[in-house]
């Protein structure tokens, strides 16, 4: 048994809570703990949150997440001081903040576009009070500012955050080669936070899933109804009524998330791009593929590629194998896009951009503070050296309506995933029989 003690520093939750979780063969404090059956503990220290009580959750693996959250008038749900404690290990801050940075919805007809985050916002009255069916878990109350930070227009105290622990499927399934051996199998649980915002005819689910494996998955779900004002011809839409007459206009949901990294704390962060190149060479059994890392030292934008991903690392913080801790950013399915309105930069899009953190660079486009730049292309233009890193991750979904969208529309989803890479020397929750596996096995005999 590993006891994970949660120490509350926040004034609103000044009482220490002790949570018990099960994990064998774990390590603590960077040193190897005695193997199977040993008892060790890790302290999960909650951050001091400015607004709401921190959210702390121990998951199936024995690993835990803790973070602050609040509702911003424009970006809606904002997560701050996000910290991961792998089972039996010291906790490590992962993110300074995580939120959406813009959502633009341009229609293929060219006659309409919206900038939902900066024009209307996901917070304020757009953020809907959750009912029983909108949340399978606990509905949490927040002060929702009606205008700006709430200091002028006031706040509404409503149940807007859904906090759930969900089944994350099979974590691992491994059967030993020895005859009669039983498989070690474990399912996992994930912490899921979500809010719902109504913008025009659409209702958007803002969702962040924190995995028992340390993964973070931001997603945007779109439901509600197709715009009744946007019907067009065959070339720009899809027939959704009887026959071939009523063509609902196709459109894009262009989302950019803003991820402010803080692996082990803010600053000292580095960025790398990984590419695996098919060398065109054939080995005895398979094609030879060569992987390489390229340092991204200065602000800039990058595009998706086959077998390409990025990572943010802290070279000053090593795991027990001597590898720098990092998080990998993987873009899954995305319809790459160029923003319709990007203040003179509407000529080439990006799938990810890296910028040096600045307090006034709030949105991917339509940033009001011109001094800081109007959007990501402005932010990267001075090619500052990266140290306190913000990643702007662009994920697009081109929505061609279908008959089933009426009505209401089934939720459609877009997002991406960030996973730990070398945060711990092995998986943190090693099951019995796997304690000695770390690296190439010793030669047989
Ligand atoms: Cu749509």
Coordinates of C-alpha atoms and ligand atoms in Angstrom, one line a residue:
X1 CA 0.0 0.0 0.0
X2 CA 1.2 3.5 -0.8
X3 CA -0.3 6.3 1.2
X4 CA -0.7 9.5 -0.7
X5 CA -1.2 12.3 1.7
X6 CA -2.8 15.4 0.4
X7 CA -1.7 18.5 2.3
X8 CA -4.0 21.5 1.7
X9 CA -2.3 24.8 1.8
X10 CA -5.3 26.8 0.5
X11 CA -7.1 28.7 3.2
X12 CA -10.4 27.3 2.1
X13 CA -9.3 23.8 2.6
X14 CA -6.9 24.0 5.5
X15 CA -7.5 20.5 6.8
X16 CA -5.1 17.7 5.6
X17 CA -6.8 14.8 4.0
X18 CA -5.2 11.4 3.7
X19 CA -6.1 9.2 0.7
X20 CA -5.1 5.6 0.4
X21 CA -4.2 4.1 -2.9
X22 CA -2.8 0.7 -3.8
X23 CA 0.5 0.3 -5.7
X24 CA 3.4 -2.1 -5.4
X25 CA 7.1 -1.8 -6.0
X26 CA 6.9 2.0 -6.2
X27 CA 9.7 4.5 -5.6
X28 CA 9.6 7.7 -3.6
X29 CA 11.5 10.9 -3.5
X30 CA 13.7 9.9 -6.4
X31 CA 15.1 6.9 -4.6
X32 CA 14.1 3.3 -5.1
X33 CA 11.9 2.0 -2.4
X34 CA 11.9 -1.6 -1.2
X35 CA 10.1 -3.9 -3.6
X36 CA 6.7 -5.5 -3.6
X37 CA 4.6 -5.1 -0.5
X38 CA 6.6 -2.1 0.7
X39 CA 4.8 0.9 2.2
X40 CA 5.9 4.3 1.0
X41 CA 4.3 7.6 0.8
X42 CA 4.3 10.7 -1.3
X43 CA 2.9 14.1 -0.3
X44 CA 0.6 15.8 -2.7
X45 CA 0.8 19.5 -2.0
X46 CA -2.2 21.4 -3.3
X47 CA -1.6 24.8 -4.9
X48 CA -2.9 28.0 -3.4
X49 CA -5.7 29.0 -5.6
X50 CA -6.9 32.5 -6.1
X51 CA -10.6 31.7 -6.7
X52 CA -12.0 28.2 -6.3
X53 CA -10.9 25.3 -4.1
X54 CA -8.2 23.2 -5.8
X55 CA -9.2 20.0 -7.5
X56 CA -7.2 17.0 -6.4
X57 CA -7.8 13.4 -7.5
X58 CA -5.9 10.2 -6.9
X59 CA -6.5 7.8 -9.8
X60 CA -6.4 4.0 -10.3
X61 CA -2.6 3.9 -10.8
X62 CA -2.0 5.6 -7.5
X63 CA -0.9 8.7 -9.4
X64 CA -2.6 11.9 -8.6
X65 CA -3.4 15.3 -10.1
X66 CA -3.9 18.6 -8.4
X67 CA -4.7 22.0 -9.9
X68 CA -6.5 25.3 -9.6
X69 CA -9.4 26.3 -11.9
X70 CA -11.5 29.4 -12.6
X71 CA -13.9 30.8 -15.2
X72 CA -12.6 33.5 -17.5
X73 CA -15.2 35.7 -19.3
X74 CA -13.6 35.0 -22.7
X75 CA -11.8 31.6 -22.6
X76 CA -14.2 29.9 -20.2
X77 CA -12.6 27.2 -18.1
X78 CA -9.0 28.0 -17.2
X79 CA -6.8 25.4 -15.4
X80 CA -3.7 26.7 -13.5
X81 CA -0.8 25.2 -11.5
X82 CA -1.4 21.8 -12.9
X83 CA 0.7 19.2 -11.0
X84 CA 1.1 15.5 -11.5
X85 CA 2.3 13.1 -8.8
X86 CA 3.2 9.7 -10.4
X87 CA 2.5 6.8 -8.0
X88 CA 5.2 6.7 -5.3
X89 CA 7.1 9.6 -6.7
X90 CA 7.5 13.3 -5.8
X91 CA 4.9 15.5 -7.5
X92 CA 6.0 17.7 -10.4
X93 CA 4.3 20.8 -11.7
X94 CA 3.5 20.2 -15.4
X95 CA 1.6 23.3 -16.5
X96 CA 1.3 26.9 -15.4
X97 CA -2.0 27.2 -17.3
X98 CA -4.2 25.6 -19.9
X99 CA -7.1 27.1 -21.7
X100 CA -8.5 27.6 -25.2
X101 CA -7.0 30.6 -27.0
X102 CA -9.5 31.1 -29.9
X103 CA -12.3 29.4 -31.7
X104 CA -13.1 30.7 -35.2
X105 CA -15.9 29.2 -37.2
X106 CA -15.7 30.3 -40.9
X107 CA -18.4 29.1 -43.3
X108 CA -17.3 27.6 -46.7
X109 CA -19.7 30.1 -48.4
X110 CA -17.4 32.9 -47.4
X111 CA -20.3 34.9 -46.0
X112 CA -19.9 34.3 -42.3
X113 CA -17.2 33.8 -39.7
X114 CA -17.2 34.1 -35.9
X115 CA -14.5 34.5 -33.4
X116 CA -16.2 32.9 -30.5
X117 CA -13.7 33.4 -27.7
X118 CA -12.9 37.1 -28.3
X119 CA -16.3 38.2 -29.6
X120 CA -18.7 36.4 -27.3
X121 CA -16.7 34.2 -24.9
X122 CA -17.2 30.8 -23.4
X123 CA -17.6 32.4 -19.9
X124 CA -20.2 34.8 -18.5
X125 CA -23.8 34.0 -19.5
X126 CA -22.5 31.8 -22.3
X127 CA -21.4 29.3 -19.8
X128 CA -24.4 27.1 -19.0
X129 CA -25.5 25.9 -15.6
X130 CA -25.2 22.1 -15.6
X131 CA -28.2 19.8 -15.0
X132 CA -28.2 16.3 -13.9
X133 CA -27.8 14.9 -17.4
X134 CA -25.0 17.3 -18.4
X135 CA -22.7 15.8 -15.8
X136 CA -22.2 12.2 -14.9
X137 CA -20.1 13.2 -11.8
X138 CA -20.0 16.1 -9.4
X139 CA -21.3 19.5 -10.4
X140 CA -19.1 22.1 -8.8
X141 CA -20.1 25.7 -8.2
X142 CA -18.0 28.7 -9.3
X143 CA -18.3 32.5 -9.3
X144 CA -18.9 33.2 -13.0
X145 CA -18.0 36.8 -13.8
X146 CA -20.6 38.4 -16.1
X147 CA -18.3 41.0 -17.5
X148 CA -14.5 41.0 -17.5
X149 CA -13.1 39.9 -14.2
X150 CA -16.5 40.5 -12.4
X151 CA -15.3 43.6 -10.6
X152 CA -17.8 45.8 -12.5
X153 CA -20.7 43.6 -13.6
X154 CA -20.6 41.2 -10.7
X155 CA -20.6 37.4 -10.6
X156 CA -23.2 34.7 -10.7
X157 CA -22.5 31.7 -8.5
X158 CA -23.6 28.6 -10.4
X159 CA -22.9 25.0 -10.9
X160 CA -20.9 25.1 -14.1
X161 CA -18.0 22.7 -13.7
X162 CA -18.4 18.9 -14.1
X163 CA -15.9 16.8 -12.3
X164 CA -15.9 13.1 -13.1
X165 CA -13.7 10.1 -12.6
X166 CA -14.2 8.0 -15.8
X167 CA -13.2 4.6 -16.9
X168 CA -10.1 5.0 -19.2
X169 CA -10.1 1.5 -20.5
X170 CA -7.3 -1.1 -20.3
X171 CA -4.2 0.5 -18.8
X172 CA -2.1 -2.6 -19.5
X173 CA -2.6 -6.3 -20.3
X174 CA 0.6 -8.5 -20.1
X175 CA 0.8 -12.3 -20.0
X176 CA 4.1 -14.0 -18.9
X177 CA 5.6 -16.6 -21.2
X178 CA 5.7 -19.2 -18.5
X179 CA 3.0 -21.9 -18.9
X180 CA -0.1 -21.3 -16.8
X181 CA 0.9 -17.8 -15.9
X182 CA -1.9 -15.4 -15.4
X183 CA -2.0 -12.1 -17.2
X184 CA -1.5 -8.9 -15.2
X185 CA -4.3 -6.7 -16.2
X186 CA -5.4 -3.3 -15.0
X187 CA -8.0 -0.8 -16.1
X188 CA -7.5 2.8 -15.4
X189 CA -9.5 5.8 -14.3
X190 CA -9.1 9.3 -15.6
X191 CA -10.1 12.7 -14.1
X192 CA -12.4 14.6 -16.5
X193 CA -13.3 18.3 -16.1
X194 CA -15.8 19.9 -18.4
X195 CA -18.0 22.9 -18.9
X196 CA -20.7 23.7 -21.5
X197 CA -21.0 27.1 -23.3
X198 CA -23.7 28.2 -25.7
X199 CA -22.5 30.4 -28.6
X200 CA -25.2 31.1 -31.2
X201 CA -26.8 27.8 -32.4
X202 CA -23.9 25.8 -31.2
X203 CA -23.2 24.4 -27.7
X204 CA -19.6 23.6 -26.9
X205 CA -18.3 21.1 -24.4
X206 CA -14.9 22.2 -23.1
X207 CA -13.3 19.1 -21.8
X208 CA -9.9 18.2 -20.2
X209 CA -9.1 14.6 -19.3
X210 CA -6.2 13.9 -16.9
X211 CA -5.1 10.3 -17.2
X212 CA -3.9 7.9 -14.6
X213 CA -0.8 7.6 -16.8
X214 CA -0.1 11.3 -16.6
X215 CA -1.6 12.2 -20.0
X216 CA -3.6 15.4 -20.6
X217 CA -6.2 15.5 -23.4
X218 CA -7.9 18.9 -24.2
X219 CA -11.0 18.4 -26.3
X220 CA -13.8 20.5 -27.7
X221 CA -17.2 18.9 -28.4
X222 CA -19.7 20.7 -30.6
X223 CA -23.4 20.0 -30.4
X224 CA -26.6 22.1 -30.5
X225 CA -28.0 22.8 -33.9
X226 CA -26.9 23.7 -37.4
X227 CA -27.2 27.4 -38.2
X228 CA -30.6 27.9 -39.7
X229 CA -29.3 31.0 -41.5
X230 CA -26.6 29.1 -43.5
X231 CA -28.0 27.2 -46.4
X232 CA -26.3 27.1 -49.7
X233 CA -25.6 25.0 -52.8
X234 CA -24.1 21.6 -53.3
X235 CA -20.5 22.9 -53.7
X236 CA -20.5 24.5 -50.3
X237 CA -22.7 22.3 -48.2
X238 CA -24.6 19.0 -48.0
X239 CA -28.3 18.2 -48.6
X240 CA -29.8 17.5 -45.2
X241 CA -33.5 17.8 -46.1
X242 CA -35.6 15.6 -48.4
X243 CA -34.2 15.3 -51.9
X244 CA -31.4 17.6 -53.1
X245 CA -32.6 21.0 -52.1
X246 CA -31.6 22.1 -48.6
X247 CA -27.8 22.2 -48.4
X248 CA -26.6 23.2 -45.0
X249 CA -23.3 25.1 -45.3
X250 CA -20.1 23.3 -44.5
X251 CA -17.8 25.2 -42.1
X252 CA -14.7 24.8 -40.0
X253 CA -14.3 24.8 -36.2
X254 CA -10.8 26.2 -35.9
X255 CA -9.6 25.8 -32.3
X256 CA -6.3 26.9 -30.8
X257 CA -5.4 25.8 -27.2
X258 CA -2.9 27.8 -25.2
X259 CA -0.6 25.6 -23.1
X260 CA 1.8 27.4 -20.7
X261 CA 4.4 24.8 -19.7
X262 CA 6.1 24.6 -16.3
X263 CA 7.8 21.2 -16.0
X264 CA 9.2 21.4 -12.5
X265 CA 8.2 25.1 -12.4
X266 CA 8.2 28.0 -14.8
X267 CA 11.3 28.8 -16.9
X268 CA 14.2 26.6 -18.0
X269 CA 12.0 24.8 -20.5
X270 CA 13.3 23.6 -23.9
X271 CA 11.5 22.5 -27.0
X272 CA 12.4 19.8 -29.5
X273 CA 10.8 18.4 -32.7
X274 CA 11.0 14.7 -33.4
X275 CA 11.0 13.4 -36.9
X276 CA 11.3 9.8 -38.2
X277 CA 12.5 9.7 -41.8
X278 CA 12.0 6.8 -44.1
X279 CA 15.6 6.4 -45.4
X280 CA 14.4 4.5 -48.6
X281 CA 16.8 1.8 -47.5
X282 CA 15.6 -1.8 -47.1
X283 CA 17.0 -3.8 -44.2
X284 CA 16.9 -7.7 -44.3
X285 CA 13.3 -7.6 -43.0
X286 CA 12.0 -4.1 -42.9
X287 CA 12.5 -0.6 -44.2
X288 CA 15.1 1.4 -42.3
X289 CA 13.6 4.5 -40.5
X290 CA 15.9 7.0 -38.9
X291 CA 14.6 9.2 -36.0
X292 CA 16.1 12.5 -34.9
X293 CA 15.5 15.4 -32.6
X294 CA 15.8 19.1 -33.6
X295 CA 16.1 21.8 -30.9
X296 CA 13.6 24.7 -31.3
X297 CA 15.5 27.5 -29.5
X298 CA 13.5 30.5 -30.7
X299 CA 9.8 31.5 -31.1
X300 CA 8.3 30.2 -34.3
X301 CA 5.5 28.2 -35.9
X302 CA 5.6 24.5 -37.1
X303 CA 3.4 22.3 -39.2
X304 CA 2.3 18.7 -38.8
X305 CA 4.2 16.0 -40.6
X306 CA 4.1 12.2 -40.8
X307 CA 5.7 10.6 -37.7
X308 CA 6.3 14.1 -36.3
X309 CA 5.8 15.3 -32.7
X310 CA 7.1 17.9 -30.3
X311 CA 8.2 17.8 -26.7
X312 CA 8.8 20.3 -24.0
X313 CA 11.6 19.3 -21.6
X314 CA 13.3 20.5 -18.5
X315 CA 17.0 19.5 -18.9
X316 CA 17.8 20.4 -15.3
X317 CA 15.4 17.8 -14.0
X318 CA 16.3 14.1 -14.6
X319 CA 14.4 11.0 -14.0
X320 CA 16.0 8.0 -12.2
X321 CA 17.4 6.8 -15.6
X322 CA 19.2 10.1 -16.0
X323 CA 16.8 11.3 -18.8
X324 CA 15.4 14.8 -18.8
X325 CA 11.7 14.9 -17.9
X326 CA 9.5 16.0 -20.8
X327 CA 6.0 16.0 -22.2
X328 CA 5.2 15.0 -25.7
X329 CA 2.6 16.9 -27.7
X330 CA 0.9 14.7 -30.3
X331 CA -1.5 16.1 -32.8
X332 CA -4.0 13.6 -33.9
X333 CA -6.7 14.1 -36.5
X334 CA -6.8 17.8 -37.6
X335 CA -7.9 19.7 -40.6
X336 CA -5.1 22.2 -40.7
X337 CA -6.3 25.7 -41.2
X338 CA -5.4 29.3 -41.7
X339 CA -7.4 31.8 -39.7
X340 CA -9.9 33.9 -41.7
X341 CA -8.9 36.9 -39.7
X342 CA -5.4 37.2 -38.5
X343 CA -4.5 40.8 -38.8
X344 CA -2.6 40.7 -42.1
X345 CA -1.2 37.2 -41.5
X346 CA -3.9 35.3 -43.4
X347 CA -1.5 33.6 -45.8
X348 CA -0.1 30.6 -44.0
X349 CA -1.4 28.6 -41.0
X350 CA 0.4 26.7 -38.4
X351 CA -0.4 23.5 -36.4
X352 CA 1.7 24.5 -33.4
X353 CA 3.5 27.6 -32.3
X354 CA 5.9 28.2 -29.5
X355 CA 6.2 31.6 -27.8
X356 CA 7.9 33.0 -24.8
X357 CA 5.3 33.6 -22.1
X358 CA 4.0 37.2 -21.7
X359 CA 1.0 38.2 -19.6
X360 CA -0.8 40.1 -22.3
X361 CA -0.6 37.5 -25.1
X362 CA -4.0 36.1 -24.3
X363 CA -5.6 35.0 -27.6
X364 CA -4.4 33.3 -30.8
X365 CA -6.1 36.0 -32.8
X366 CA -7.9 39.3 -32.1
X367 CA -5.6 40.0 -29.1
X368 CA -6.7 43.4 -28.0
X369 CA -3.5 44.6 -26.6
X370 CA -1.7 45.7 -29.7
X371 CA 1.5 46.4 -27.7
X372 CA 1.8 42.6 -27.2
X373 CA 0.8 41.7 -30.8
X374 CA -2.6 41.0 -32.3
X375 CA -2.0 37.2 -32.5
X376 CA 0.4 34.3 -32.8
X377 CA 2.2 35.5 -36.0
X378 CA 3.0 38.8 -34.2
X379 CA 4.1 37.0 -31.0
X380 CA 6.7 34.9 -32.9
X381 CA 7.9 37.7 -35.1
X382 CA 10.7 38.8 -32.8
X383 CA 12.0 35.3 -32.5
X384 CA 12.7 35.5 -28.8
X385 CA 14.7 32.8 -27.2
X386 CA 12.4 30.2 -25.6
X387 CA 12.7 29.6 -21.8
X388 CA 9.2 30.1 -20.3
X389 CA 7.4 28.3 -23.0
X390 CA 3.8 28.6 -24.3
X391 CA 2.6 26.2 -27.0
X392 CA -0.3 27.3 -29.2
X393 CA -1.9 24.1 -30.5
X394 CA -4.2 24.5 -33.5
X395 CA -6.7 21.7 -34.2
X396 CA -9.3 22.1 -36.9
X397 CA -12.4 20.2 -37.8
X398 CA -14.1 20.7 -41.1
X399 CA -17.7 20.0 -40.6
X400 CA -19.7 18.8 -43.6
X401 CA -23.2 18.5 -42.3
X402 CA -25.0 15.2 -42.5
X403 CA -28.7 14.2 -42.2
X404 CA -28.1 13.0 -38.6
X405 CA -27.1 16.5 -37.6
X406 CA -30.8 17.3 -37.4
X407 CA -31.7 17.5 -34.7
X408 CA -30.1 18.2 -32.2
X409 CA -26.6 17.5 -33.6
X410 CA -24.6 14.6 -32.1
X411 CA -21.5 16.0 -30.5
X412 CA -18.5 16.1 -32.7
X413 CA -15.0 16.2 -31.2
X414 CA -11.6 17.7 -31.9
X415 CA -8.5 17.8 -29.6
X416 CA -5.0 16.5 -29.0
X417 CA -3.0 14.7 -26.3
X418 CA 0.1 15.5 -24.2
X419 CA 1.8 12.5 -22.6
X420 CA 4.7 12.2 -20.2
X421 CA 8.0 11.2 -21.8
X422 CA 10.6 10.1 -19.3
X423 CA 9.0 11.7 -16.3
X424 CA 9.6 8.4 -14.4
X425 CA 12.2 5.7 -15.2
X426 CA 9.6 3.1 -15.7
X427 CA 5.8 3.1 -15.5
X428 CA 5.2 4.4 -12.0
X429 CA 2.7 1.7 -11.0
X430 CA 4.8 -1.5 -11.8
X431 CA 2.8 -4.7 -11.2
X432 CA 4.3 -7.7 -9.5
X433 CA 6.7 -9.6 -11.8
X434 CA 7.7 -6.5 -13.7
X435 CA 9.9 -4.8 -11.1
X436 CA 13.2 -5.6 -12.7
X437 CA 12.3 -4.6 -16.2
X438 CA 14.1 -1.4 -17.2
X439 CA 16.1 -1.4 -20.4
X440 CA 17.5 -4.2 -22.5
X441 CA 17.2 -7.6 -20.7
X442 CA 20.4 -9.3 -19.6
X443 CA 21.7 -11.9 -22.1
X444 CA 20.1 -15.3 -21.6
X445 CA 22.3 -18.0 -19.9
Ligands
LIG1 CU1 -20.1 22.3 -37.1

